[in-house]
DNA sequence: GCGCTTATTAATGCGGTCTTAACTCGCCTT
DNA sequence: AAGGCGAGTTAAGACCGCATTAATAAGCGC
């Protein structure tokens, strides 16, 4: 994922760049709106971080110019925290706001969240459906008040299916979304994991009511 | 009131000096620890602002040297925001910490507050959970009434995990948040420190109930 | 500079986890 | 009714991750 960072303070450029690189992003930096625009056209980043206060053309200007031909997510950095700023910033198309002085980790978290949001993924949050509760942050799944012991894959699979309860997923899709795009395993692997999950969360063996098979298609979680 | 500012970045020297002069302070600046020491002896400032990262002798060194003959208030500037830094910084006698990138007004406010200095309140707070109590300011951890002997890293790691009890952290995240953003050490290092911590705080060896492993993910502190 | 404490890395062993393959069952089609 | 296809189930082996220990390096106080 490519991130373009435009700020006129060298310290900020450097620290933010270092942080984001550590998080695995490709980072491009610019100190002025002009250079930012040039780099934007060159690199077509997945996300922009713009300082509101820039010499000559402001971050607002740059944002407006970019918004004319793209809906790329944009985070504003600003020293001012007034409601007024937030409003006008969001007006012209900013997706998020971070007020200086900011915490590096917080900024990184917002970048991550915004990218996830814009690429269709929802951020990590607790899923609760009926008597089942899954907390990805604590990495805990609770069924009828009892803690479930799940392996990493089982947990990931259950969390994904529960988060999209009702929706059917093919084995291939599940491999993509749960295992990852670079996993090259047989699709039958999914069956096995579903089987184990059923042993743990289904009340009556042989009669699944939560992890349901949709024959010829795949599996779905029923709430 | 005289303030001595030591930082090797010209931009910071200039902006901070300007700001503080506006606030009515007499400001002296130095780019190296040596020069800082010289100016300190010459001017006997009422407060010091030190960059942690300086060429040759670090800000820590300078702080330690100055602490030998004075209790002059000291503020550290650092690009690193790790718990460990905060802790070790306070250990050697810093009175406050400002993490780069920082807001000028915030720094000025801290200078003011520190100079006013009645009963300095630190951003570091005591964590108490069950029979464990951790006081970062005193740098003391007490378990069941008994004082724990912890190394700096052990203390920082325990403090961080306990402060975020329940939440799982990957090894990489822990390295980021506890070791610091510019620490390039193997993630296995975390295992070893967790191991030592367990030896000190877990009641039964081999069956951790507080520092729990989440297989495939990382570690978490359970209250 | 010397010795102690602390941090980090590397190596090893163990145990859990994942994956595959084989076999079975059931449903659908012809 | 038979064949084929999809899914359930199980066992076995490969693989991976973690705990643990020892050895080395680095920091710190004396």
Coordinates of C-alpha atoms (C1' of nucleotides) in Angstrom, one line a residue:
Chain A
X1 CA 0.0 0.0 0.0
X2 CA 1.3 3.4 -1.0
X3 CA 1.0 6.5 1.2
X4 CA 1.8 10.0 0.2
X5 CA 2.7 12.3 3.0
X6 CA 2.8 16.1 2.5
X7 CA 4.1 18.3 5.3
X8 CA 6.5 21.2 5.5
X9 CA 8.1 20.1 8.9
X10 CA 11.1 17.9 8.3
X11 CA 10.7 16.3 11.8
X12 CA 7.2 15.2 11.0
X13 CA 8.0 13.9 7.6
X14 CA 10.8 11.8 9.0
X15 CA 9.1 10.4 12.0
X16 CA 5.9 9.6 10.3
X17 CA 7.7 8.1 7.3
X18 CA 9.7 5.8 9.6
X19 CA 6.6 4.7 11.4
X20 CA 4.6 3.9 8.3
X21 CA 7.5 2.1 6.7
X22 CA 7.7 0.0 9.8
X23 CA 4.0 -0.8 9.3
X24 CA 4.8 -2.0 5.8
X25 CA 3.7 0.9 3.7
X26 CA 5.5 2.4 0.8
X27 CA 5.9 6.1 1.7
X28 CA 6.4 9.1 -0.5
X29 CA 7.0 12.5 1.1
X30 CA 6.7 16.0 -0.1
X31 CA 7.3 19.3 1.7
X32 CA 5.1 21.5 -0.5
X33 CA 1.7 21.3 -2.2
X34 CA 3.3 21.5 -5.6
X35 CA 5.7 18.7 -5.0
X36 CA 2.8 16.8 -3.4
X37 CA 0.7 17.1 -6.5
X38 CA 3.5 16.0 -8.7
X39 CA 4.2 12.9 -6.6
X40 CA 0.5 12.2 -6.4
X41 CA 0.2 12.0 -10.2
X42 CA 3.4 10.0 -10.4
X43 CA 2.8 7.4 -7.7
X44 CA -1.0 7.2 -7.4
X45 CA -1.0 6.4 -3.7
X46 CA -3.7 4.5 -1.9
X47 CA -3.9 7.1 0.8
X48 CA -2.8 10.7 1.5
X49 CA -1.8 12.5 4.6
X50 CA -1.8 16.2 4.2
X51 CA -0.8 19.0 6.5
X52 CA -3.4 21.7 6.5
X53 CA -0.9 24.5 6.8
X54 CA 1.6 24.4 4.0
X55 CA 3.6 27.3 2.5
X56 CA 1.9 28.9 -0.6
X57 CA -0.9 26.5 -1.5
X58 CA -2.6 25.0 1.6
X59 CA -3.5 21.4 2.2
X60 CA -7.1 22.3 1.6
X61 CA -6.3 23.5 -1.9
X62 CA -4.4 20.3 -2.6
X63 CA -7.2 18.2 -1.3
X64 CA -9.7 20.0 -3.5
X65 CA -7.5 19.6 -6.6
X66 CA -7.0 15.9 -6.0
X67 CA -10.7 15.3 -5.2
X68 CA -11.5 16.5 -8.7
X69 CA -10.2 13.3 -10.2
X70 CA -10.1 10.8 -7.4
X71 CA -11.8 9.5 -4.2
X72 CA -8.5 8.4 -2.7
X73 CA -8.8 8.5 1.1
X74 CA -7.2 11.6 2.8
X75 CA -6.2 12.3 6.3
X76 CA -5.6 15.9 7.4
X77 CA -3.0 16.9 9.9
X78 CA -3.8 20.1 11.7
X79 CA -2.5 22.0 14.7
X80 CA -6.0 23.5 15.1
X81 CA -8.6 21.4 16.8
X82 CA -11.6 23.7 16.4
X83 CA -14.9 22.3 15.2
X84 CA -14.8 24.8 12.4
X85 CA -11.7 23.2 10.9
X86 CA -13.1 19.8 11.2
X87 CA -16.2 20.8 9.4
X88 CA -14.5 22.6 6.5
X89 CA -12.0 19.8 6.2
X90 CA -14.6 17.2 6.0
X91 CA -16.6 19.5 3.6
X92 CA -13.9 19.5 1.0
X93 CA -13.4 15.8 1.1
X94 CA -11.1 14.8 4.0
X95 CA -11.9 11.3 5.4
X96 CA -10.3 11.8 8.7
X97 CA -8.6 14.3 10.9
X98 CA -5.6 14.1 13.2
X99 CA -4.8 17.0 15.4
X100 CA -1.2 17.9 16.3
X101 CA 0.5 16.9 18.4
X102 CA -0.5 13.4 17.6
X103 CA 0.6 10.0 18.7
X104 CA 2.5 8.1 16.0
X105 CA 0.7 4.9 16.8
X106 CA -2.6 6.6 16.7
X107 CA -1.9 8.0 13.2
X108 CA -0.8 4.6 12.0
X109 CA -4.0 3.1 13.4
X110 CA -6.1 5.7 11.6
X111 CA -4.3 5.0 8.4
X112 CA -4.9 1.3 8.8
X113 CA -8.5 1.8 9.7
X114 CA -9.1 4.2 6.8
X115 CA -7.5 1.8 4.3
X116 CA -9.5 -1.0 5.6
X117 CA -12.7 1.0 5.5
X118 CA -12.1 2.1 1.9
X119 CA -11.1 -1.3 0.7
X120 CA -14.3 -2.8 2.1
X121 CA -13.1 -4.3 5.3
X122 CA -14.5 -3.3 8.6
X123 CA -12.2 -2.6 11.5
X124 CA -11.7 -5.1 14.2
X125 CA -14.7 -5.1 16.5
X126 CA -16.5 -7.4 18.8
X127 CA -19.1 -9.7 17.1
X128 CA -22.0 -10.7 19.2
X129 CA -24.8 -12.9 17.9
X130 CA -27.1 -14.8 20.2
X131 CA -25.1 -16.7 22.7
X132 CA -21.8 -16.3 20.9
X133 CA -19.4 -13.4 21.4
X134 CA -16.1 -13.0 19.6
X135 CA -13.6 -10.4 20.7
X136 CA -10.7 -10.1 18.2
X137 CA -8.7 -7.7 20.4
X138 CA -8.7 -10.0 23.4
X139 CA -8.7 -12.9 21.0
X140 CA -11.5 -14.6 22.9
X141 CA -14.6 -16.4 21.9
X142 CA -17.3 -17.1 24.4
X143 CA -20.2 -19.4 23.9
X144 CA -23.0 -19.5 26.5
X145 CA -20.7 -17.9 29.0
X146 CA -18.0 -20.5 28.5
X147 CA -14.7 -19.7 26.9
X148 CA -14.0 -21.5 23.7
X149 CA -10.5 -22.9 23.0
X150 CA -9.8 -22.3 19.4
X151 CA -6.7 -22.7 17.3
X152 CA -5.6 -19.6 15.3
X153 CA -7.2 -20.8 12.1
X154 CA -10.4 -21.8 13.8
X155 CA -10.6 -18.5 15.5
X156 CA -10.0 -16.6 12.3
X157 CA -12.5 -18.6 10.3
X158 CA -15.2 -18.3 12.9
X159 CA -14.7 -14.6 13.3
X160 CA -14.9 -14.1 9.6
X161 CA -18.0 -16.1 9.1
X162 CA -19.7 -14.6 12.1
X163 CA -18.9 -11.1 11.1
X164 CA -20.6 -11.8 7.8
X165 CA -23.4 -13.8 9.2
X166 CA -25.9 -15.0 6.7
X167 CA -23.6 -14.6 3.7
X168 CA -22.5 -17.7 1.9
X169 CA -18.8 -18.0 1.0
X170 CA -17.2 -20.5 -1.4
X171 CA -14.2 -22.4 -0.2
X172 CA -12.0 -20.4 -2.5
X173 CA -13.3 -17.1 -1.2
X174 CA -12.7 -18.3 2.4
X175 CA -9.2 -19.3 1.5
X176 CA -8.7 -15.9 0.1
X177 CA -10.1 -13.9 2.9
X178 CA -9.2 -16.1 5.9
X179 CA -6.1 -17.9 4.8
X180 CA -4.8 -15.0 2.7
X181 CA -4.1 -14.5 -1.0
X182 CA -0.8 -16.1 -0.9
X183 CA -1.9 -19.4 0.6
X184 CA -1.9 -22.3 -1.8
X185 CA -3.7 -25.0 -0.1
X186 CA -6.4 -27.5 -1.1
X187 CA -9.9 -26.2 -0.7
X188 CA -10.8 -29.4 1.2
X189 CA -8.8 -27.9 4.0
X190 CA -11.7 -25.6 4.7
X191 CA -14.0 -28.6 5.2
X192 CA -11.7 -29.9 7.9
X193 CA -11.6 -26.7 9.8
X194 CA -15.3 -26.3 9.5
X195 CA -15.7 -29.7 10.9
X196 CA -13.6 -28.9 13.9
X197 CA -15.4 -25.7 14.5
X198 CA -18.7 -27.6 14.5
X199 CA -17.4 -29.9 17.1
X200 CA -16.8 -26.9 19.3
X201 CA -19.8 -24.7 18.7
X202 CA -22.6 -27.0 17.5
X203 CA -25.0 -28.3 20.1
X204 CA -25.9 -31.5 18.3
X205 CA -23.3 -33.4 16.3
X206 CA -24.4 -34.1 12.7
X207 CA -27.0 -31.4 12.8
X208 CA -25.2 -28.1 12.3
X209 CA -27.4 -25.1 12.9
X210 CA -24.8 -22.3 13.0
X211 CA -22.1 -23.4 10.5
X212 CA -24.4 -24.4 7.7
X213 CA -23.3 -26.1 4.5
X214 CA -24.8 -24.7 1.3
X215 CA -24.3 -27.6 -1.0
X216 CA -22.5 -26.8 -4.2
X217 CA -21.6 -23.3 -2.9
X218 CA -19.9 -23.2 0.4
X219 CA -20.6 -22.4 4.0
X220 CA -22.3 -19.7 5.9
X221 CA -22.8 -18.7 9.5
X222 CA -26.4 -18.5 10.8
X223 CA -27.2 -16.3 13.7
Chain B
X1 CA 13.7 32.8 33.7
X2 CA 16.6 31.2 31.8
X3 CA 16.1 28.1 29.6
X4 CA 18.8 26.1 28.1
X5 CA 17.9 24.2 25.0
X6 CA 20.1 21.4 23.6
X7 CA 19.2 19.8 20.2
X8 CA 21.2 19.0 17.1
X9 CA 18.4 19.9 14.7
X10 CA 18.6 23.6 13.7
X11 CA 14.9 23.7 12.8
X12 CA 13.9 22.7 16.3
X13 CA 16.4 25.0 18.0
X14 CA 15.1 28.0 16.0
X15 CA 11.4 27.4 16.4
X16 CA 11.5 26.5 20.1
X17 CA 13.8 29.4 20.9
X18 CA 11.5 31.8 19.1
X19 CA 8.5 30.5 20.9
X20 CA 10.0 30.6 24.3
X21 CA 11.4 34.1 23.8
X22 CA 7.8 35.1 22.9
X23 CA 6.8 33.7 26.2
X24 CA 9.3 35.8 28.0
X25 CA 12.1 33.5 28.7
X26 CA 15.8 34.0 28.2
X27 CA 16.9 31.2 25.9
X28 CA 20.3 29.7 25.4
X29 CA 20.9 27.1 22.7
X30 CA 23.4 24.4 22.0
X31 CA 23.7 21.8 19.3
X32 CA 25.9 19.3 21.2
X33 CA 26.1 17.9 24.7
X34 CA 29.6 19.4 25.2
X35 CA 28.4 22.9 24.3
X36 CA 25.3 22.3 26.4
X37 CA 27.4 21.5 29.4
X38 CA 29.6 24.5 28.9
X39 CA 26.5 26.8 28.6
X40 CA 24.9 25.1 31.6
X41 CA 27.8 26.0 33.8
X42 CA 28.0 29.5 32.4
X43 CA 24.4 30.5 32.5
X44 CA 22.9 28.3 35.3
X45 CA 19.5 28.1 33.7
X46 CA 16.3 27.5 35.6
X47 CA 15.2 24.7 33.2
X48 CA 16.7 22.5 30.6
X49 CA 15.3 21.0 27.4
X50 CA 17.4 18.2 26.1
X51 CA 17.1 16.1 23.0
X52 CA 17.7 12.5 23.8
X53 CA 19.5 11.8 20.6
X54 CA 22.5 13.9 20.3
X55 CA 25.7 13.3 18.3
X56 CA 28.5 11.9 20.5
X57 CA 27.2 12.1 24.1
X58 CA 23.5 11.6 24.4
X59 CA 21.0 13.7 26.3
X60 CA 20.9 11.0 28.9
X61 CA 24.6 11.4 29.6
X62 CA 24.2 15.1 29.8
X63 CA 21.2 14.8 32.2
X64 CA 23.1 12.4 34.4
X65 CA 26.1 14.7 34.6
X66 CA 24.0 17.7 35.4
X67 CA 22.0 15.8 38.0
X68 CA 25.2 15.2 40.0
X69 CA 25.3 18.8 41.1
X70 CA 21.8 20.2 40.6
X71 CA 18.1 19.4 40.7
X72 CA 17.3 21.8 37.9
X73 CA 14.1 20.7 36.1
X74 CA 14.8 18.9 32.8
X75 CA 12.5 18.2 29.9
X76 CA 13.4 15.5 27.4
X77 CA 12.7 15.7 23.7
X78 CA 12.5 12.3 22.0
X79 CA 11.4 10.8 18.8
X80 CA 10.9 7.6 20.6
X81 CA 7.7 7.1 22.5
X82 CA 8.4 3.8 24.1
X83 CA 7.5 3.0 27.7
X84 CA 11.0 2.1 28.3
X85 CA 12.3 5.4 27.3
X86 CA 9.9 7.2 29.5
X87 CA 10.7 5.0 32.4
X88 CA 14.5 5.1 32.0
X89 CA 14.3 8.8 31.3
X90 CA 12.5 9.5 34.6
X91 CA 14.9 7.1 36.2
X92 CA 17.9 9.3 35.5
X93 CA 16.2 12.4 36.6
X94 CA 14.1 13.9 33.8
X95 CA 11.0 15.7 35.0
X96 CA 9.0 15.5 31.9
X97 CA 9.0 14.1 28.5
X98 CA 7.9 15.5 25.2
X99 CA 7.6 13.2 22.2
X100 CA 8.4 14.4 18.7
X101 CA 6.6 15.6 16.7
X102 CA 5.4 18.0 19.3
X103 CA 3.2 21.0 19.4
X104 CA 5.1 24.2 20.2
X105 CA 2.4 25.5 22.5
X106 CA 2.3 22.2 24.3
X107 CA 6.0 22.4 25.0
X108 CA 5.7 25.9 26.2
X109 CA 2.9 24.8 28.5
X110 CA 5.0 22.1 29.9
X111 CA 7.9 24.5 30.5
X112 CA 5.5 26.8 32.3
X113 CA 4.0 24.0 34.4
X114 CA 7.3 22.5 35.3
X115 CA 8.7 25.9 36.4
X116 CA 5.6 26.4 38.5
X117 CA 6.3 23.0 39.8
X118 CA 4.5 22.3 43.1
X119 CA 3.8 18.7 43.2
X120 CA 4.7 17.5 39.7
X121 CA 2.1 15.2 38.3
X122 CA 3.4 12.8 35.7
X123 CA 1.5 11.3 32.8
X124 CA 2.6 7.9 34.1
X125 CA 0.0 6.4 36.4
X126 CA -0.1 3.5 38.8
X127 CA -1.6 0.3 37.5
X128 CA -3.3 -1.9 40.0
X129 CA -5.0 -5.1 39.1
X130 CA -5.8 -7.8 41.6
X131 CA -2.8 -8.5 43.8
X132 CA -0.4 -6.7 41.5
X133 CA 0.5 -3.0 41.8
X134 CA 2.9 -1.2 39.5
X135 CA 4.1 2.3 40.2
X136 CA 6.1 3.6 37.2
X137 CA 7.2 6.8 39.1
X138 CA 8.7 4.9 42.0
X139 CA 9.7 2.2 39.5
X140 CA 8.3 -0.4 41.9
X141 CA 6.1 -3.5 41.3
X142 CA 4.5 -5.2 44.2
X143 CA 2.9 -8.6 44.1
X144 CA 1.0 -9.9 47.1
X145 CA 2.7 -7.3 49.2
X146 CA 6.1 -8.4 48.2
X147 CA 8.4 -6.1 46.2
X148 CA 9.4 -7.6 42.8
X149 CA 12.9 -7.2 41.5
X150 CA 12.6 -6.5 37.8
X151 CA 15.1 -5.4 35.2
X152 CA 14.2 -2.2 33.3
X153 CA 12.9 -4.1 30.2
X154 CA 11.0 -6.5 32.4
X155 CA 9.4 -3.6 34.3
X156 CA 8.5 -1.8 31.1
X157 CA 7.1 -4.9 29.5
X158 CA 5.0 -5.8 32.5
X159 CA 3.8 -2.2 32.9
X160 CA 2.7 -2.0 29.3
X161 CA 0.9 -5.3 29.3
X162 CA -0.8 -4.7 32.6
X163 CA -1.9 -1.2 31.5
X164 CA -3.6 -2.9 28.6
X165 CA -4.9 -5.9 30.4
X166 CA -6.9 -8.3 28.3
X167 CA -5.6 -7.0 24.9
X168 CA -3.4 -9.3 22.8
X169 CA -0.3 -7.8 21.4
X170 CA 1.9 -9.3 18.7
X171 CA 5.6 -9.5 19.3
X172 CA 6.1 -6.8 16.7
X173 CA 3.7 -4.5 18.3
X174 CA 5.4 -5.1 21.7
X175 CA 8.7 -4.3 20.2
X176 CA 7.2 -1.1 18.8
X177 CA 5.5 0.0 22.0
X178 CA 7.9 -1.2 24.7
X179 CA 11.2 -1.3 23.0
X180 CA 10.6 1.7 20.8
X181 CA 10.2 2.4 17.2
X182 CA 13.8 2.3 16.3
X183 CA 14.7 -0.9 18.0
X184 CA 15.7 -3.5 15.5
X185 CA 15.9 -6.7 17.5
X186 CA 14.6 -10.2 16.9
X187 CA 11.0 -10.8 17.9
X188 CA 12.2 -13.8 19.8
X189 CA 13.6 -11.5 22.3
X190 CA 10.1 -10.8 23.5
X191 CA 9.7 -14.5 24.4
X192 CA 12.7 -14.5 26.6
X193 CA 11.6 -11.5 28.5
X194 CA 8.1 -12.9 28.9
X195 CA 9.7 -16.0 30.2
X196 CA 11.7 -14.2 32.9
X197 CA 8.6 -12.2 33.9
X198 CA 6.7 -15.4 34.3
X199 CA 9.3 -16.7 36.6
X200 CA 8.8 -13.7 38.8
X201 CA 5.0 -13.3 38.8
X202 CA 3.5 -16.6 37.9
X203 CA 2.5 -18.8 40.9
X204 CA 2.9 -22.2 39.1
X205 CA 5.7 -22.7 36.6
X206 CA 4.6 -24.0 33.2
X207 CA 1.0 -22.8 33.8
X208 CA 0.9 -19.1 33.2
X209 CA -2.4 -17.4 34.2
X210 CA -1.4 -13.8 34.0
X211 CA 1.0 -13.6 31.1
X212 CA -0.8 -15.7 28.7
X213 CA 0.4 -16.9 25.3
X214 CA -2.1 -16.6 22.4
X215 CA -0.7 -19.0 20.0
X216 CA 0.0 -17.6 16.6
X217 CA -0.8 -14.1 17.8
X218 CA 1.2 -13.0 20.8
X219 CA 0.8 -12.3 24.5
X220 CA -1.7 -10.7 26.8
X221 CA -2.0 -9.9 30.4
X222 CA -5.0 -11.4 32.2
X223 CA -6.2 -9.6 35.3
Chain C
dG1 C1' 39.4 -1.4 33.7
dC2 C1' 36.9 -5.0 36.1
dG3 C1' 32.9 -7.4 37.5
dC4 C1' 28.1 -7.6 37.8
dT5 C1' 23.7 -7.1 35.8
dT6 C1' 20.9 -7.0 31.8
dA7 C1' 19.7 -7.7 26.9
dT8 C1' 19.9 -10.3 22.8
dT9 C1' 20.6 -14.1 19.9
dA10 C1' 21.0 -18.8 18.8
dA11 C1' 20.0 -23.7 19.4
dT12 C1' 17.2 -27.3 20.8
dG13 C1' 13.1 -30.0 22.0
dC14 C1' 8.3 -30.3 22.5
dG15 C1' 3.6 -30.0 21.4
dG16 C1' 0.0 -28.0 19.0
dT17 C1' -1.7 -27.1 14.4
dC18 C1' -2.4 -27.5 9.6
dT19 C1' -2.7 -30.0 5.6
dT20 C1' -3.3 -33.8 2.8
dA21 C1' -5.2 -38.1 1.5
dA22 C1' -8.3 -41.8 1.8
dC23 C1' -12.5 -43.5 2.7
dT24 C1' -17.5 -43.1 3.5
dC25 C1' -22.0 -41.3 3.0
dG26 C1' -25.7 -39.1 0.7
dC27 C1' -27.9 -36.7 -2.9
dC28 C1' -28.7 -35.8 -7.7
dT29 C1' -28.8 -37.1 -12.4
dT30 C1' -29.5 -40.0 -16.1
Chain D
dA1 C1' -30.4 -48.4 -10.2
dA2 C1' -25.9 -46.9 -11.0
dG3 C1' -22.5 -43.5 -11.4
dG4 C1' -20.7 -39.2 -10.2
dC5 C1' -20.1 -35.4 -7.4
dG6 C1' -19.9 -33.0 -3.2
dA7 C1' -19.4 -33.1 1.6
dG8 C1' -18.2 -35.5 6.3
dT9 C1' -14.9 -37.8 8.8
dT10 C1' -10.6 -39.5 10.4
dA11 C1' -5.8 -40.5 10.8
dA12 C1' -1.0 -39.5 9.7
dG13 C1' 2.8 -36.7 8.8
dA14 C1' 4.8 -32.3 8.0
dC15 C1' 5.2 -28.1 9.7
dC16 C1' 5.2 -24.2 12.7
dG17 C1' 5.4 -21.7 17.0
dC18 C1' 6.7 -21.4 21.6
dA19 C1' 9.5 -22.5 25.9
dT20 C1' 13.6 -23.0 27.6
dT21 C1' 18.5 -22.9 28.2
dA22 C1' 23.0 -21.5 27.3
dA23 C1' 26.2 -18.4 25.3
dT24 C1' 27.5 -13.9 23.8
dA25 C1' 27.3 -9.0 23.9
dA26 C1' 26.3 -4.7 25.9
dG27 C1' 25.7 -1.5 29.6
dC28 C1' 26.6 0.2 34.1
dG29 C1' 28.6 1.0 38.7
dC30 C1' 32.6 0.8 41.3

